[in-house]
């Protein structure tokens, strides 16, 4: 029987399934959350700013018919700053008490140049936010994913194709620029997503690790949502000039959402828009610089030391067996 074509506007019924999305008060994270809730899922909406969390929550209640009603999607909020390991531990502890997770979308990140180079803990801010925080969170929630055979999706970027090698100096002690910090972080995110899948398979953990990128998705081509996406007229004007090579953040969320919920997708795959910068979700190939297992092993060890988090592979491998 031929497989039904995937329609991002008509997702499979997700009633009874639970997801956590990082950085879901803005952009891709918000629209991914909205799409999951529309399909009937319960989503833990996370962010580091309480006011923005409240605004995003209110937007979903306005825009999604019947949200919170019986047999409909629902949403709850959770404070989480992926640049702060204390925040990650606290949020993970709360999320663990709320039951199994069918999916974890590791979306939060810094794209634009930060005001400061370092976190409170002393790590380079972009790398900590985009990479280390997600490595730690995924490890903390691994058993919640394993009990239901869940999936984690790491948010990649076309920027990873701009780098010709993996991170050698993650803290960028030498040669720092905001763009280099971002490119390096997205190479590392993809490397870790692929390395996680190798390690999960080897340990017999029933969790898939997938990487997805949103193409070139910009706010000026995105629907206005009060408290979530309110671009200026100038931003609208400039972004609309890029129509042939860009898409909305709503459409940019299509690939990560499919990577998170499509039962036909396997761990270790890489997904993005069909035409690279825009289009329907499509399986593609990650940048050459991200596919080296030796680099994956080195970066994994670095993240373990930097975060002091060791993924509980043995416990996760037993988690689903105990549930049965």
Short mmCIF file of C-alpha atoms in Angstrom, two decimals:
data_model
loop_
_atom_site.label_atom_id
_atom_site.label_comp_id
_atom_site.label_asym_id
_atom_site.label_seq_id
_atom_site.Cartn_x
_atom_site.Cartn_y
_atom_site.Cartn_z
CA UNK A 1 0.00 0.00 0.00
CA UNK A 2 1.38 3.40 -0.98
CA UNK A 3 2.16 5.67 1.91
CA UNK A 4 -0.09 8.73 2.28
CA UNK A 5 1.72 11.98 1.47
CA UNK A 6 2.65 14.05 4.50
CA UNK A 7 0.52 17.17 4.93
CA UNK A 8 1.94 19.59 7.56
CA UNK A 9 -1.46 21.29 7.75
CA UNK A 10 -3.21 18.02 8.62
CA UNK A 11 -1.06 16.25 11.16
CA UNK A 12 -1.85 12.81 12.58
CA UNK A 13 -4.00 12.72 15.71
CA UNK A 14 -1.68 13.32 18.67
CA UNK A 15 -4.27 12.99 21.43
CA UNK A 16 -2.69 11.41 24.50
CA UNK A 17 0.86 12.29 23.45
CA UNK A 18 3.13 14.65 25.40
CA UNK A 19 5.93 16.87 24.12
CA UNK A 20 8.33 19.45 25.50
CA UNK A 21 9.54 22.29 23.25
CA UNK A 22 12.41 24.53 24.32
CA UNK A 23 12.34 28.21 23.40
CA UNK A 24 8.64 28.11 22.56
CA UNK A 25 7.67 31.71 23.31
CA UNK A 26 8.87 33.00 19.94
CA UNK A 27 9.46 31.97 16.34
CA UNK A 28 9.88 28.35 15.36
CA UNK A 29 9.32 27.07 18.89
CA UNK A 30 6.00 28.85 19.24
CA UNK A 31 4.67 27.69 15.87
CA UNK A 32 5.86 24.13 16.46
CA UNK A 33 4.00 24.17 19.78
CA UNK A 34 0.86 25.55 18.17
CA UNK A 35 0.93 22.90 15.44
CA UNK A 36 1.34 20.09 17.98
CA UNK A 37 -1.50 21.41 20.15
CA UNK A 38 -3.78 21.76 17.10
CA UNK A 39 -3.19 18.05 16.45
CA UNK A 40 -4.33 17.17 19.97
CA UNK A 41 -1.02 16.91 21.84
CA UNK A 42 -0.24 18.13 25.32
CA UNK A 43 2.80 20.42 25.09
CA UNK A 44 5.07 21.78 27.79
CA UNK A 45 5.80 25.28 26.51
CA UNK A 46 9.11 26.56 27.88
CA UNK A 47 10.98 29.84 27.99
CA UNK A 48 13.17 31.93 30.25
CA UNK A 49 10.86 34.95 30.55
CA UNK A 50 7.62 34.54 32.58
CA UNK A 51 5.86 37.36 30.72
CA UNK A 52 6.66 35.87 27.33
CA UNK A 53 5.54 32.45 28.55
CA UNK A 54 2.21 33.94 29.57
CA UNK A 55 1.87 35.74 26.22
CA UNK A 56 2.60 32.59 24.22
CA UNK A 57 0.19 30.55 26.34
CA UNK A 58 -2.53 33.17 25.81
CA UNK A 59 -1.84 33.22 22.05
CA UNK A 60 -2.36 29.47 21.77
CA UNK A 61 -5.60 29.69 23.73
CA UNK A 62 -6.80 32.40 21.30
CA UNK A 63 -5.69 30.68 18.13
CA UNK A 64 -6.37 26.98 18.73
CA UNK A 65 -10.08 26.08 18.90
CA UNK A 66 -11.10 24.05 21.96
CA UNK A 67 -7.65 24.01 23.54
CA UNK A 68 -7.74 22.41 26.98
CA UNK A 69 -11.10 20.72 26.43
CA UNK A 70 -11.57 16.95 26.59
CA UNK A 71 -9.97 15.10 23.63
CA UNK A 72 -8.31 18.34 22.48
CA UNK A 73 -4.77 19.60 22.69
CA UNK A 74 -3.51 21.35 25.80
CA UNK A 75 -0.53 23.36 26.95
CA UNK A 76 1.30 24.15 30.17
CA UNK A 77 4.24 26.45 30.82
CA UNK A 78 7.63 25.80 32.39
CA UNK A 79 10.46 28.24 33.09
CA UNK A 80 13.64 27.08 31.38
CA UNK A 81 16.82 28.93 30.41
CA UNK A 82 19.09 26.63 28.40
CA UNK A 83 22.12 28.83 29.14
CA UNK A 84 21.77 28.18 32.88
CA UNK A 85 22.51 24.69 34.22
CA UNK A 86 20.65 25.41 37.46
CA UNK A 87 17.55 26.31 35.48
CA UNK A 88 17.93 23.16 33.39
CA UNK A 89 18.15 20.92 36.45
CA UNK A 90 15.12 22.57 38.06
CA UNK A 91 13.01 22.38 34.90
CA UNK A 92 14.02 18.79 34.23
CA UNK A 93 13.13 17.80 37.79
CA UNK A 94 9.67 19.30 37.32
CA UNK A 95 9.18 17.74 33.88
CA UNK A 96 10.19 14.31 35.17
CA UNK A 97 7.33 14.35 37.67
CA UNK A 98 4.78 15.06 34.96
CA UNK A 99 5.11 11.73 33.22
CA UNK A 100 6.52 10.23 30.03
CA UNK A 101 7.50 12.35 27.04
CA UNK A 102 6.81 11.22 23.50
CA UNK A 103 9.06 13.92 22.12
CA UNK A 104 11.59 16.59 23.01
CA UNK A 105 12.17 19.42 20.54
CA UNK A 106 15.53 21.06 21.30
CA UNK A 107 14.76 24.36 19.63
CA UNK A 108 15.87 27.22 21.90
CA UNK A 109 18.81 29.22 20.67
CA UNK A 110 20.59 32.50 20.09
CA UNK A 111 20.88 33.64 16.48
CA UNK A 112 21.68 37.34 16.77
CA UNK A 113 24.86 38.63 18.44
CA UNK A 114 24.57 38.52 22.24
CA UNK A 115 25.28 41.52 24.46
CA UNK A 116 27.78 39.49 26.45
CA UNK A 117 30.06 36.64 25.47
CA UNK A 118 29.69 34.51 28.59
CA UNK A 119 27.06 32.90 30.78
CA UNK A 120 27.02 33.30 34.57
CA UNK A 121 28.91 30.01 34.71
CA UNK A 122 31.63 31.26 32.38
CA UNK A 123 30.80 29.36 29.17
CA UNK A 124 30.58 31.06 25.79
CA UNK A 125 26.93 32.15 25.68
CA UNK A 126 25.89 30.97 22.21
CA UNK A 127 27.49 27.55 22.62
CA UNK A 128 25.99 27.15 26.10
CA UNK A 129 22.48 28.15 24.99
CA UNK A 130 22.35 26.30 21.68
CA UNK A 131 24.42 23.22 22.54
CA UNK A 132 25.40 22.54 26.13
CA UNK A 133 21.98 23.30 27.58
CA UNK A 134 20.25 20.94 25.20
CA UNK A 135 22.81 18.21 25.76
CA UNK A 136 22.18 18.46 29.51
CA UNK A 137 18.38 18.64 29.19
CA UNK A 138 18.19 15.65 26.85
CA UNK A 139 20.28 13.61 29.27
CA UNK A 140 18.13 14.65 32.23
CA UNK A 141 14.92 13.63 30.43
CA UNK A 142 16.19 10.52 28.67
CA UNK A 143 14.29 8.08 30.88
CA UNK A 144 11.02 9.98 30.38
CA UNK A 145 11.48 9.50 26.65
CA UNK A 146 12.58 5.88 26.91
CA UNK A 147 9.51 4.60 28.77
CA UNK A 148 7.33 5.32 25.74
CA UNK A 149 9.93 4.94 22.97
CA UNK A 150 10.03 8.70 22.39
CA UNK A 151 12.12 10.89 20.16
CA UNK A 152 14.42 13.89 20.48
CA UNK A 153 14.89 16.40 17.67
CA UNK A 154 17.88 18.75 17.56
CA UNK A 155 17.43 21.99 15.62
CA UNK A 156 20.08 22.28 12.96
CA UNK A 157 20.67 25.15 10.55
CA UNK A 158 21.84 25.88 7.02
CA UNK A 159 24.58 27.84 8.78
CA UNK A 160 26.27 24.50 9.52
CA UNK A 161 27.16 24.28 5.83
CA UNK A 162 29.17 27.50 6.18
CA UNK A 163 31.78 25.79 8.36
CA UNK A 164 34.37 23.45 6.92
CA UNK A 165 35.23 21.68 10.19
CA UNK A 166 33.81 20.87 13.58
CA UNK A 167 34.36 22.83 16.79
CA UNK A 168 38.00 22.71 17.90
CA UNK A 169 37.73 25.60 20.35
CA UNK A 170 34.08 25.52 21.62
CA UNK A 171 34.64 28.53 23.87
CA UNK A 172 36.20 30.53 21.00
CA UNK A 173 39.02 31.80 23.17
CA UNK A 174 40.66 32.96 19.95
CA UNK A 175 39.05 34.44 16.88
CA UNK A 176 35.62 35.15 18.38
CA UNK A 177 32.91 36.70 16.21
CA UNK A 178 29.15 36.39 16.79
CA UNK A 179 28.66 34.71 13.39
CA UNK A 180 31.45 32.21 14.01
CA UNK A 181 29.93 31.41 17.41
CA UNK A 182 26.55 30.72 15.80
CA UNK A 183 27.93 28.59 12.95
CA UNK A 184 30.04 26.57 15.37
CA UNK A 185 27.04 25.99 17.63
CA UNK A 186 24.92 24.67 14.78
CA UNK A 187 27.64 22.37 13.54
CA UNK A 188 27.94 21.04 17.08
CA UNK A 189 24.16 20.60 17.41
CA UNK A 190 24.06 18.43 14.31
CA UNK A 191 27.14 16.48 15.36
CA UNK A 192 25.59 15.73 18.76
CA UNK A 193 22.24 14.76 17.28
CA UNK A 194 23.91 12.17 15.07
CA UNK A 195 26.26 10.98 17.82
CA UNK A 196 23.33 10.63 20.23
CA UNK A 197 21.62 8.28 17.80
CA UNK A 198 24.73 6.09 17.54
CA UNK A 199 25.03 5.86 21.32
CA UNK A 200 21.33 5.25 21.90
CA UNK A 201 21.37 2.39 19.39
CA UNK A 202 24.52 0.85 20.87
CA UNK A 203 23.02 0.99 24.38
CA UNK A 204 19.69 -0.47 23.31
CA UNK A 205 17.75 2.63 24.40
CA UNK A 206 14.37 2.88 22.59
CA UNK A 207 14.76 6.58 21.81
CA UNK A 208 15.46 8.04 18.37
CA UNK A 209 17.62 11.12 17.83
CA UNK A 210 16.89 13.16 14.69
CA UNK A 211 18.19 16.49 13.37
CA UNK A 212 16.01 18.97 11.46
CA UNK A 213 16.57 22.47 10.13
CA UNK A 214 14.00 25.17 9.26
CA UNK A 215 15.52 26.56 6.08
CA UNK A 216 15.55 30.33 5.82
CA UNK A 217 12.60 31.33 7.99
CA UNK A 218 12.10 34.99 8.87
CA UNK A 219 9.71 36.96 11.05
CA UNK A 220 8.66 39.48 8.38
CA UNK A 221 7.03 36.71 6.36
CA UNK A 222 5.37 35.21 9.44
CA UNK A 223 1.77 35.82 10.55
CA UNK A 224 1.45 38.45 13.24
CA UNK A 225 0.64 37.00 16.65
CA UNK A 226 0.14 39.39 19.56
CA UNK A 227 2.88 38.95 22.13
CA UNK A 228 4.74 36.43 19.97
CA UNK A 229 5.52 37.80 16.51
CA UNK A 230 5.06 41.53 15.96
CA UNK A 231 7.56 42.68 13.31
CA UNK A 232 7.84 46.34 12.44
CA UNK A 233 6.70 47.70 9.07
CA UNK A 234 10.31 48.05 8.04
CA UNK A 235 11.01 44.41 8.91
CA UNK A 236 7.95 43.37 6.90
CA UNK A 237 9.15 45.41 3.93
CA UNK A 238 12.73 44.10 4.00
CA UNK A 239 11.74 40.49 4.62
CA UNK A 240 9.14 40.50 1.85
CA UNK A 241 11.88 41.47 -0.61
CA UNK A 242 13.37 38.04 0.18
CA UNK A 243 10.20 36.14 -0.74
CA UNK A 244 11.85 33.96 -3.44
CA UNK A 245 14.40 32.57 -0.98
CA UNK A 246 12.59 32.69 2.35
CA UNK A 247 9.56 31.38 4.19
CA UNK A 248 7.64 32.12 7.37
CA UNK A 249 8.64 30.73 10.74
CA UNK A 250 5.28 28.94 10.73
CA UNK A 251 6.40 27.01 7.65
CA UNK A 252 9.92 26.71 9.04
CA UNK A 253 8.46 24.67 11.91
CA UNK A 254 7.11 22.06 9.50
CA UNK A 255 10.38 20.09 9.24
CA UNK A 256 11.14 19.94 13.00
CA UNK A 257 7.52 18.96 13.73
CA UNK A 258 7.58 16.18 11.16
CA UNK A 259 10.92 14.97 12.50
CA UNK A 260 9.30 14.85 15.94
CA UNK A 261 6.08 12.98 15.13
CA UNK A 262 6.24 11.12 11.81
CA UNK A 263 6.38 7.39 12.73
CA UNK A 264 8.20 6.63 9.49
CA UNK A 265 11.27 8.69 10.43
CA UNK A 266 14.21 6.84 11.97
CA UNK A 267 16.96 7.96 14.29
CA UNK A 268 20.07 9.39 12.66
CA UNK A 269 18.13 11.07 9.85
CA UNK A 270 18.38 14.74 8.85
CA UNK A 271 15.32 16.69 7.67
CA UNK A 272 14.72 20.13 6.21
CA UNK A 273 12.70 22.01 3.56
CA UNK A 274 12.63 20.38 0.13
CA UNK A 275 14.35 23.34 -1.55
CA UNK A 276 16.83 23.92 1.28
CA UNK A 277 15.64 27.44 2.15
CA UNK A 278 11.92 26.73 1.84
CA UNK A 279 9.43 24.03 0.98
CA UNK A 280 7.72 20.99 2.45
CA UNK A 281 9.63 18.71 4.90
CA UNK A 282 12.08 16.47 3.12
CA UNK A 283 14.85 14.09 4.13
CA UNK A 284 18.26 15.41 3.14
CA UNK A 285 21.95 15.10 3.97
CA UNK A 286 23.74 16.96 6.79
CA UNK A 287 26.90 18.95 6.13
CA UNK A 288 30.04 16.85 5.63
CA UNK A 289 31.68 18.52 8.64
CA UNK A 290 29.02 17.04 10.95
CA UNK A 291 29.21 13.38 9.92
CA UNK A 292 32.54 12.32 11.44
CA UNK A 293 32.03 9.84 14.33
CA UNK A 294 35.46 10.73 15.76
CA UNK A 295 34.36 14.36 16.03
CA UNK A 296 31.12 13.19 17.60
CA UNK A 297 33.02 11.26 20.28
CA UNK A 298 35.30 14.22 21.08
CA UNK A 299 32.43 16.68 21.28
CA UNK A 300 30.37 14.30 23.42
CA UNK A 301 33.21 14.04 25.94
CA UNK A 302 33.59 17.82 25.96
CA UNK A 303 29.87 18.30 26.67
CA UNK A 304 29.92 15.72 29.46
CA UNK A 305 32.77 17.55 31.16
CA UNK A 306 31.30 21.03 30.61
CA UNK A 307 27.80 20.15 31.85
CA UNK A 308 28.72 17.41 34.33
CA UNK A 309 25.85 15.40 32.89
CA UNK A 310 26.27 11.74 31.96
CA UNK A 311 23.37 10.34 29.99
CA UNK A 312 21.84 7.39 31.93
CA UNK A 313 21.93 4.91 29.04
CA UNK A 314 21.66 1.76 31.17
CA UNK A 315 18.73 3.05 33.22
CA UNK A 316 16.99 4.29 30.08
CA UNK A 317 17.44 0.93 28.36
CA UNK A 318 15.67 -0.73 31.32
CA UNK A 319 12.96 1.92 31.68
CA UNK A 320 10.59 0.61 29.03
CA UNK A 321 11.05 -3.00 30.12
CA UNK A 322 10.04 -2.00 33.68
CA UNK A 323 6.92 -0.28 32.35
CA UNK A 324 5.83 -3.49 30.66
#
